XYZ file of N, CA and C in Angstrom:
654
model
N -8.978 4.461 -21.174
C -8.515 4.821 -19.825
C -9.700 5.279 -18.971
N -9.924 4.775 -18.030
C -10.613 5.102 -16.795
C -10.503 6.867 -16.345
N -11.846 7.258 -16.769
C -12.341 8.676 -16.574
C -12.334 9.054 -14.532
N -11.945 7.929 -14.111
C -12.236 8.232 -12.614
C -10.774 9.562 -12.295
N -11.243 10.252 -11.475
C -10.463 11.154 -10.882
C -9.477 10.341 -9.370
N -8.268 11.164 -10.038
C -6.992 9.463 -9.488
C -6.000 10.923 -8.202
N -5.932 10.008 -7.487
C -5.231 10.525 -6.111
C -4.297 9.988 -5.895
N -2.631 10.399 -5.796
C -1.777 9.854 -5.368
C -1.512 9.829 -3.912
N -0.754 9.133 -3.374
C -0.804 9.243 -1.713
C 0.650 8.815 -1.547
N 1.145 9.279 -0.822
C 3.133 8.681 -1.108
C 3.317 9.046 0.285
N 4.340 8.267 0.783
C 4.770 8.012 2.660
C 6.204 8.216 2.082
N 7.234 7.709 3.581
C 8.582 7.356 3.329
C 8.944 5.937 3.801
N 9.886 5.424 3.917
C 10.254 4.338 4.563
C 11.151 5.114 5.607
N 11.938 4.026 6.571
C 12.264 4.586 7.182
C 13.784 5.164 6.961
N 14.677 5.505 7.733
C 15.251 6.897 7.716
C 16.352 6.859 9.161
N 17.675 7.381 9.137
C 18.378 7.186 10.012
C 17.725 7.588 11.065
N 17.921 7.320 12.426
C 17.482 7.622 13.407
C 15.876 7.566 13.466
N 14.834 7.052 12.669
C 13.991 6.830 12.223
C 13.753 5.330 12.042
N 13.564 4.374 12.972
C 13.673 3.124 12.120
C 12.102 2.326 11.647
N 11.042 3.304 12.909
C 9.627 3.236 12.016
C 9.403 4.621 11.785
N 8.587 4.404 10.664
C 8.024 5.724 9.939
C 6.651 5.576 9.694
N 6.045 6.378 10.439
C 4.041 6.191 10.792
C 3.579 6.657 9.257
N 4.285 7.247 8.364
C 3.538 7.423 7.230
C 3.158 6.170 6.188
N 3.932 5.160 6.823
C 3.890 3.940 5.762
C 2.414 3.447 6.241
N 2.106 3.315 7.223
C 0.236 2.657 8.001
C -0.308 3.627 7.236
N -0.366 4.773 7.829
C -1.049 6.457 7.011
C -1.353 6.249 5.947
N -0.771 5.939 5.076
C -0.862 5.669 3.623
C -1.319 4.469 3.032
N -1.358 3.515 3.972
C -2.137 2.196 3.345
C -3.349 1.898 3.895
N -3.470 2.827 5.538
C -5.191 2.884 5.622
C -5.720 4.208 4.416
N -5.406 5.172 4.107
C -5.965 5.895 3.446
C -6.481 5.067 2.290
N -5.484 4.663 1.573
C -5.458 4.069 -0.141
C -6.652 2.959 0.145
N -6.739 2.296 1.410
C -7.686 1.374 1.847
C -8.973 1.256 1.573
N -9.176 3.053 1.700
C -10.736 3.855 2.654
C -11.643 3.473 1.023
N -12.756 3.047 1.750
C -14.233 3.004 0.384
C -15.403 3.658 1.224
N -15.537 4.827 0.327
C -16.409 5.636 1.060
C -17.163 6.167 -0.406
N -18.638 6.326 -0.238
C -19.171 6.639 -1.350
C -18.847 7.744 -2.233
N -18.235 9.126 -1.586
C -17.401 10.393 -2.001
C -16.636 9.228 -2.798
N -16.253 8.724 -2.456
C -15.270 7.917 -3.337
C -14.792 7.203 -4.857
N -16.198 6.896 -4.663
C -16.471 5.440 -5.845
C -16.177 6.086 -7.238
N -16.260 7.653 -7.669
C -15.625 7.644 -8.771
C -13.952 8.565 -8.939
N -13.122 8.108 -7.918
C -11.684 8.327 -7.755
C -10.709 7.163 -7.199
N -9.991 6.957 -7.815
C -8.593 6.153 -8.351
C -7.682 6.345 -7.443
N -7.767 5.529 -6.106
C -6.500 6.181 -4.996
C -5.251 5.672 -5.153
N -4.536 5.705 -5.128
C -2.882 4.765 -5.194
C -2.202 5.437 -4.454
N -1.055 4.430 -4.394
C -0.012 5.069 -3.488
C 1.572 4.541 -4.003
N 2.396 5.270 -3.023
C 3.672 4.500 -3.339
C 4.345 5.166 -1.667
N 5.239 4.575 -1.335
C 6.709 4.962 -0.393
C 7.710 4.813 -1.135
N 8.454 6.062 -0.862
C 9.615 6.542 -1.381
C 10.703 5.562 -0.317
N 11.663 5.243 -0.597
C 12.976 5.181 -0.205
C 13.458 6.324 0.559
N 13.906 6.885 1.591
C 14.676 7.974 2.019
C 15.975 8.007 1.270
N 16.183 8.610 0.228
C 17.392 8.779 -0.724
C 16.958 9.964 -1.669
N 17.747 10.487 -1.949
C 17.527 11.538 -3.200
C 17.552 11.286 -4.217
N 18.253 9.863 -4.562
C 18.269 8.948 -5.926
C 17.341 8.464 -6.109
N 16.148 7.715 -4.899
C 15.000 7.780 -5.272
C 14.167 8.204 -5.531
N 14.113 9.821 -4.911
C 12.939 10.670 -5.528
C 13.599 10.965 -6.888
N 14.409 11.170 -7.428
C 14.307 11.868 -8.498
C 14.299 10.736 -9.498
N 14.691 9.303 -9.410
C 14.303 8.272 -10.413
C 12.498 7.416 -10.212
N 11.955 7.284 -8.788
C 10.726 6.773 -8.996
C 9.710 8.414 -8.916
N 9.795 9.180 -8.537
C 8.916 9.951 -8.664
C 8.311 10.658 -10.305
N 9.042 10.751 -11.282
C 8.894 10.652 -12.150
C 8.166 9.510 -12.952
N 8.583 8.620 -12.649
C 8.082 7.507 -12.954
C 6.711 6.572 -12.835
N 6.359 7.218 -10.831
C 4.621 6.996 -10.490
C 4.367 8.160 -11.137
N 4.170 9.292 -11.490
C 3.305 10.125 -11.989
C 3.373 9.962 -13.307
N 3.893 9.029 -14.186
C 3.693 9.109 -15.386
C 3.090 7.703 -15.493
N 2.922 6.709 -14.454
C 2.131 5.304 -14.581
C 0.999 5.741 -14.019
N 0.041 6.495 -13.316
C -0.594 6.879 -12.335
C -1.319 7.782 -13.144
N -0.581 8.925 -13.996
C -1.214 9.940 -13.820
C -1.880 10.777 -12.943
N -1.902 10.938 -11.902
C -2.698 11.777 -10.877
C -2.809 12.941 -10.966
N -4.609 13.196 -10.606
C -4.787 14.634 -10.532
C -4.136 15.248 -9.494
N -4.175 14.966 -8.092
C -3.344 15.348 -7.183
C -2.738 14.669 -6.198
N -1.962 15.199 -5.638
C -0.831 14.025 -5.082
C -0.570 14.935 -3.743
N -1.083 13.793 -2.905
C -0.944 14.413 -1.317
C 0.554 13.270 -0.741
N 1.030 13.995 0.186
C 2.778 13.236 0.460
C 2.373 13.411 1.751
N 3.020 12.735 2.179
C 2.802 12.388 3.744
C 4.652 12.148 4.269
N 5.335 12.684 5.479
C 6.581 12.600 5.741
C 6.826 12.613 7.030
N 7.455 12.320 7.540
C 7.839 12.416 9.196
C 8.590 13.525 9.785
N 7.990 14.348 10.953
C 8.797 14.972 12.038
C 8.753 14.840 12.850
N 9.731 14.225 13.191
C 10.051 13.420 14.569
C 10.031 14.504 15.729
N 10.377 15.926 15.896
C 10.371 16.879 16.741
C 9.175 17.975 16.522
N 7.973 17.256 15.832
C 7.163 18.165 16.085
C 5.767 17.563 16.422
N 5.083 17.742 17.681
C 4.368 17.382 18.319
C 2.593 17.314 17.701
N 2.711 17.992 16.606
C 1.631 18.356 15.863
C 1.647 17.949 14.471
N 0.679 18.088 13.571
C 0.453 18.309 11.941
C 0.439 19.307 11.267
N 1.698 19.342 10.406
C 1.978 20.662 9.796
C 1.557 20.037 8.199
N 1.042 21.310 8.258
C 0.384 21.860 6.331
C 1.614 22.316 6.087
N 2.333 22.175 5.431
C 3.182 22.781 4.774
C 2.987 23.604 3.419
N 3.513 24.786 3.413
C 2.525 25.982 2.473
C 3.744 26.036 1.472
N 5.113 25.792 1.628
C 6.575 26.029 0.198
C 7.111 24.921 0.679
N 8.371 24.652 -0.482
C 9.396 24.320 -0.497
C 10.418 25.186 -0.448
N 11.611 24.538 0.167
C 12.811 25.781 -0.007
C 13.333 25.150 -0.469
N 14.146 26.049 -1.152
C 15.580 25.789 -1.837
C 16.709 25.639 -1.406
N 16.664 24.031 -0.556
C 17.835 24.155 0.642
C 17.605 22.529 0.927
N 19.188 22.406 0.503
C 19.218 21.139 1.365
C 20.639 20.835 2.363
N 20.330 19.932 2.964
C 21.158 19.605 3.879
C 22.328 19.108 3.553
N 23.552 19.308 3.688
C 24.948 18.335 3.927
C 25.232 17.885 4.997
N 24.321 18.219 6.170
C 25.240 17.568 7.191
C 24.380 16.269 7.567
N 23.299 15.929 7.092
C 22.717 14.316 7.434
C 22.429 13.811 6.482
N 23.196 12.381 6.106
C 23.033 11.653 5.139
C 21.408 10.977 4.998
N 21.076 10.333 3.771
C 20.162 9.692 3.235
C 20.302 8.106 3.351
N 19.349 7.324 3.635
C 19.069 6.291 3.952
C 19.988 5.276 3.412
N 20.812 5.659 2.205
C 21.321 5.098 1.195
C 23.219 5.942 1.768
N 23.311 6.417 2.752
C 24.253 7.098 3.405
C 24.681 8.324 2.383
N 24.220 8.508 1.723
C 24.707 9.899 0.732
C 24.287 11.583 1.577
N 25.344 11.982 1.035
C 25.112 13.351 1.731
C 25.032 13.941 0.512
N 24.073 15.318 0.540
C 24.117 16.079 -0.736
C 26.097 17.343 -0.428
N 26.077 17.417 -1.816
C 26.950 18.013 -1.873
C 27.316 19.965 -2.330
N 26.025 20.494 -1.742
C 25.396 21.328 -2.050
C 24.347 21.826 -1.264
N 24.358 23.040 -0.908
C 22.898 23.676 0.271
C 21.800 23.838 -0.628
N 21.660 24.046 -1.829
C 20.511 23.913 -2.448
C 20.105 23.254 -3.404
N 18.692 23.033 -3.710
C 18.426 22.160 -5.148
C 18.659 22.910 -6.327
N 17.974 24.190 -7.002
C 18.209 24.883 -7.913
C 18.982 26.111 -8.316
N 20.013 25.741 -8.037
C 20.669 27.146 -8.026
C 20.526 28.640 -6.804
N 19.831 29.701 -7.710
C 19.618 30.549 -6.705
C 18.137 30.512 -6.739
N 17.055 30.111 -7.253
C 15.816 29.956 -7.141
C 15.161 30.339 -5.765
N 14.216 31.104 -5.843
C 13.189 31.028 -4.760
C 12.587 30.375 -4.146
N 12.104 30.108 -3.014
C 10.907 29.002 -2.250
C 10.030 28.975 -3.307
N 9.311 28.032 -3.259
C 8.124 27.143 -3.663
C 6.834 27.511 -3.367
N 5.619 27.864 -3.934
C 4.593 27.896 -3.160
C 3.608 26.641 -3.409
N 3.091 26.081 -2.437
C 2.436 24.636 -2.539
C 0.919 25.560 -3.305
N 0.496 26.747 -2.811
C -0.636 27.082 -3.350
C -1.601 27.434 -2.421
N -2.614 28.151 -2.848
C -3.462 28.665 -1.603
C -4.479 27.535 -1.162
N -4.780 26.026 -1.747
C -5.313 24.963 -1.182
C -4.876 24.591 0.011
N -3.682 24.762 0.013
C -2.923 24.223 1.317
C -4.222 24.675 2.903
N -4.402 26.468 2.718
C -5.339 26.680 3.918
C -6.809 25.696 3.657
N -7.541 25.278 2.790
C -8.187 24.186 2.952
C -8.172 23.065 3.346
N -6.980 22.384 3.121
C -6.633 21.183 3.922
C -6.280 21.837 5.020
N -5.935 23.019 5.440
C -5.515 22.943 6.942
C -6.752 22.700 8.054
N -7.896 23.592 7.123
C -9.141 23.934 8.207
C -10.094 21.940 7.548
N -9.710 21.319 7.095
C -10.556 20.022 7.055
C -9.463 19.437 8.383
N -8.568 19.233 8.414
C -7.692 18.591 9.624
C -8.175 19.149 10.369
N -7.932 20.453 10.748
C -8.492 20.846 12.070
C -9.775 20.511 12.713
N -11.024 20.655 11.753
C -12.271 20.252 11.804
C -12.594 18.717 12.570
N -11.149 17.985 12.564
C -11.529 16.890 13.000
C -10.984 16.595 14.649
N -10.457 17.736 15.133
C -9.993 18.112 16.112
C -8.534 17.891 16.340
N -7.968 17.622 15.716
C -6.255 17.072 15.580
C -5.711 18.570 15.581
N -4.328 18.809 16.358
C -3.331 19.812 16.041
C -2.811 19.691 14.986
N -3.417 20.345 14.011
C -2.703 21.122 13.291
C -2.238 23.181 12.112
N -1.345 22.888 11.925
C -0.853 24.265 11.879
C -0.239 24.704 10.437
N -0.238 25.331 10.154
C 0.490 25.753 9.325
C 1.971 25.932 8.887
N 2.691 25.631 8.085
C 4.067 25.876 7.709
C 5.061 26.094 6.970
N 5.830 27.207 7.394
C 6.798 27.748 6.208
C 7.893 27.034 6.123
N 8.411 26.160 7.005
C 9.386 25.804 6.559
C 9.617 24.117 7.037
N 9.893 23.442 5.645
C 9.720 21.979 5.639
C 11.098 21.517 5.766
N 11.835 22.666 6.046
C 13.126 21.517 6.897
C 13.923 21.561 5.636
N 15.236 20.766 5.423
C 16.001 20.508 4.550
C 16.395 19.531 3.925
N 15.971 18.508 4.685
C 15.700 16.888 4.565
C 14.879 16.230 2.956
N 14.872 15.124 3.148
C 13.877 14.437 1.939
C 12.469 14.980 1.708
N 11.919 15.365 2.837
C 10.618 15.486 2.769
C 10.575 17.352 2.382
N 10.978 17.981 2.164
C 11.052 19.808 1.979
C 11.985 18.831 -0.042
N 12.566 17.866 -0.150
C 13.293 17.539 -1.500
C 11.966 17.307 -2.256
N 11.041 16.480 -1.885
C 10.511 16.143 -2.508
C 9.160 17.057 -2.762
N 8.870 18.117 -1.925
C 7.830 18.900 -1.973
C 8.717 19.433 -2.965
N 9.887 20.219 -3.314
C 10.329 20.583 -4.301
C 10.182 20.258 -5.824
N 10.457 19.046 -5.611
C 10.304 18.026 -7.321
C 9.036 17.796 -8.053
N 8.308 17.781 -6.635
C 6.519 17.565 -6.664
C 5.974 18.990 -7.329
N 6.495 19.960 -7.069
C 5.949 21.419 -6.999
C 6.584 21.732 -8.631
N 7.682 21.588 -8.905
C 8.655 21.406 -9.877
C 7.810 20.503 -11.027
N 7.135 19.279 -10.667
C 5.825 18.562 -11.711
C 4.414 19.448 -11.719
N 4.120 20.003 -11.166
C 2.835 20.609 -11.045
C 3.149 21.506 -11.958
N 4.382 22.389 -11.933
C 4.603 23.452 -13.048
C 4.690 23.167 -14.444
N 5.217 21.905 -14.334
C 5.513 21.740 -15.774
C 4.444 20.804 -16.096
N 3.370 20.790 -15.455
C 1.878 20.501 -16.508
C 1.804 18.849 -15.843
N 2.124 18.394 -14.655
C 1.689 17.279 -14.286
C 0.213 16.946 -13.499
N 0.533 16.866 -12.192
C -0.683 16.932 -11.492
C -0.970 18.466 -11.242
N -2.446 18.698 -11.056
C -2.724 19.887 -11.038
C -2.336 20.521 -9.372
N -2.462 19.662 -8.491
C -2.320 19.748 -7.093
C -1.261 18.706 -6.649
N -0.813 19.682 -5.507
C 0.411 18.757 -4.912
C 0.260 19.293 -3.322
N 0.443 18.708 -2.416
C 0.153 19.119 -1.036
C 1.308 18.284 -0.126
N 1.744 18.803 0.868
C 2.658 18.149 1.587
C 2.609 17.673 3.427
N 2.344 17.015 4.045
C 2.071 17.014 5.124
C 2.661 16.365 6.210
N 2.838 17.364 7.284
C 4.020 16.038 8.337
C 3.729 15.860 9.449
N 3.571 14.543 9.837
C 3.139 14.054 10.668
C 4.037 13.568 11.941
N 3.950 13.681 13.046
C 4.919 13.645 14.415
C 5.119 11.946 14.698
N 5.780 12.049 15.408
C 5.763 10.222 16.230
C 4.149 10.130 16.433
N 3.710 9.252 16.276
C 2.769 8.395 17.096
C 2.394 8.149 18.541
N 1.668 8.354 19.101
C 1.590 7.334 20.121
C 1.139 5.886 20.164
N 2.189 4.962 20.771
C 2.302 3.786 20.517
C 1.144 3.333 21.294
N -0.186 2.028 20.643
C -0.974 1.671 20.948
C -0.640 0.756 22.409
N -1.429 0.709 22.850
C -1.109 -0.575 24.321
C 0.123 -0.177 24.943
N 0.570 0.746 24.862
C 1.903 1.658 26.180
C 1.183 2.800 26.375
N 1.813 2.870 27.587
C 1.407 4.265 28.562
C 2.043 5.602 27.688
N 1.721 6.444 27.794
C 2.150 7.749 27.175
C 3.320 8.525 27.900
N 4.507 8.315 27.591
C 5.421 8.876 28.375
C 5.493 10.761 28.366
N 5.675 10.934 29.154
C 5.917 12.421 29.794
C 6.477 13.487 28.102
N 6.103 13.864 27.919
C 6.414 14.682 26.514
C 6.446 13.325 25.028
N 5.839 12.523 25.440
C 5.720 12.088 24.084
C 4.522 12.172 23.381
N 4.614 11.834 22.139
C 3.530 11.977 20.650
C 2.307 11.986 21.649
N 0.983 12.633 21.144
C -0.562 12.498 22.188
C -1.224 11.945 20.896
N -0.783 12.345 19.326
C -1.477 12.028 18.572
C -1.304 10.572 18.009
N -2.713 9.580 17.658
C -2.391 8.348 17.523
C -2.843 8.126 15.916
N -2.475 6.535 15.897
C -2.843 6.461 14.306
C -4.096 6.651 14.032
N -4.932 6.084 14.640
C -6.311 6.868 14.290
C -6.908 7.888 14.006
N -6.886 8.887 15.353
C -6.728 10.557 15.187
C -6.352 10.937 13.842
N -4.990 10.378 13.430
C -3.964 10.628 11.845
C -5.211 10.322 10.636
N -5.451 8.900 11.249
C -6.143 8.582 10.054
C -7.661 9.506 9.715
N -8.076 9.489 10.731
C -9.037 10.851 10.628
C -8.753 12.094 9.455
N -7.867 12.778 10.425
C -7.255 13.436 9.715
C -6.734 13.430 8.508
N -6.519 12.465 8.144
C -6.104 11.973 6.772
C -6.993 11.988 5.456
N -7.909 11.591 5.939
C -9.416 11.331 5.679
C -9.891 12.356 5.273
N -10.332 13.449 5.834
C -10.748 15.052 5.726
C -9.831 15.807 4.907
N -8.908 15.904 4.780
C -7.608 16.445 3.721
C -8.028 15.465 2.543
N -7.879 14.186 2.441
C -8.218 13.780 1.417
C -9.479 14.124 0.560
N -10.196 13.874 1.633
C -11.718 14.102 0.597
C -11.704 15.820 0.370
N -11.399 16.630 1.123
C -11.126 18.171 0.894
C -10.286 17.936 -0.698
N -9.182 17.569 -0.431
C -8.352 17.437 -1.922
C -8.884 16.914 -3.197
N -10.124 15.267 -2.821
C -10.689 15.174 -3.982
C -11.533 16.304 -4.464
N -12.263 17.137 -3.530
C -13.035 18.249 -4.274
C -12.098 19.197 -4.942
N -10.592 19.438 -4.378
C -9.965 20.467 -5.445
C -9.807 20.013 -6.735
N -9.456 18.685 -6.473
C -8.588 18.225 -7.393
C -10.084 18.059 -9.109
N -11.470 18.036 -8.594
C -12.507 17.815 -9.029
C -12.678 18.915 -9.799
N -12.761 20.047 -9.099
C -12.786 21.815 -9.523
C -11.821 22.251 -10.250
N -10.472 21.819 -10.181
C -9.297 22.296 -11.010
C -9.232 21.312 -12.325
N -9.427 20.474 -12.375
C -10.252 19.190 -13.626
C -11.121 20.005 -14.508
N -12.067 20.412 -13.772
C -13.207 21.403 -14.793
C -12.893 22.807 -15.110
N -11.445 23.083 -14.655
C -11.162 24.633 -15.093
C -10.162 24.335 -15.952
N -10.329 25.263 -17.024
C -9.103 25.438 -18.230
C -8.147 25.813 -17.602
N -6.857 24.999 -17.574
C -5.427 25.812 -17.166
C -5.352 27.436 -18.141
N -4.465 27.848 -16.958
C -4.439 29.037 -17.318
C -3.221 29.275 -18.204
């Protein structure tokens, strides 16, 4: 097996009221990028399905074909004008908007009475490499109730039980659409800018993911 240090990268498809989802480009220029930082790490990727049947049957499944040291997720918020780091998961999901697959959960939370999630104190490193590249972004406690706060859950939920050492979660706003005018309160940030941004979190993450490799779990 190939000693290279391996990066997962995972988007969504799209999603009711959602019918493009900018993380699917996001994720296939990243997995794309050949940059000399590079040459000894293993990038891959996958998009999830918007369903809860899919995270919990393929997500298991890329991290055990993959193996990855760390696994950065990429997800959509359509009502937020910026790039949020997301710092937990909660223990909360939604019944009142179905999944791509029309399922509604039947239940406000994933684990019982369990506590939020902590993604980990890396998270403020990827925040200050995004920023560095001049893009809005911010910090965040709360990832919503949706697929994308499900799957930071399950992800966080593998990290504990001895998978990837790092897991990071990040959400990205509408786009602004290339060759149209910018309408009055819409997206300012474009795919490029993203991909920037993308870029700097990543290579920030290959160095964690490099440093936590050479430390004995605790």
């Amino acid at each position: 097996m190939s000693d290279k240090l391996r990066i997962l990268l995972t988007g969504f498809g799209p999603f009711p009221g959602a019918p493009y989802n900018p993380t699917q480009p996001l994720v296939a220029r990243l997995a794309q990028l050949r940059r000399p930082a590079l040459d000894d790490v293993a990038l891959s990727s996958h998009i999830f399905p918007v369903t809860y049947a899919a995270v919990d049957r393929q997500l298991p499944d890329v991290l055990a074909a993959q193996k990855p040291d760390a696994l950065l997720m990429f997800g959509l918020a359509a009502r937020t004008p910026y790039l949020r780091i997301e710092t937990r998961a909660r223990n909360a999901v939604t019944m009142l908007w179905p999944d791509a697959a029309n399922t509604r959960s039947t239940k406000r939370g994933i684990a019982g009475h369990a506590d939020a999630m902590m993604f980990g104190l890396h998270t403020a490193r990827l925040l200050r490499a995004a920023r560095l590249t001049g893009i809005d972004a911010r910090p965040s406690r709360d990832a919503g109730a949706y697929l994308c706060n499900y799957l930071s859950w399950r992800a966080i939920e593998r990290v504990k039980a001895g998978g990837p050492r790092l897991a990071a979660f990040i959400h990205i706003p509408l786009l602004a659409r290339s060759g149209g005018a910018r309408r009055k309160g819409a997206a300012r940030i474009t795919l490029e800018e993203l991909v920037d941004a993308g870029e700097a979190m990543l290579m920030e993450m290959v160095q964690l993911a490099r440093k936590a490799r050479n430390t004995p779990a605790s």
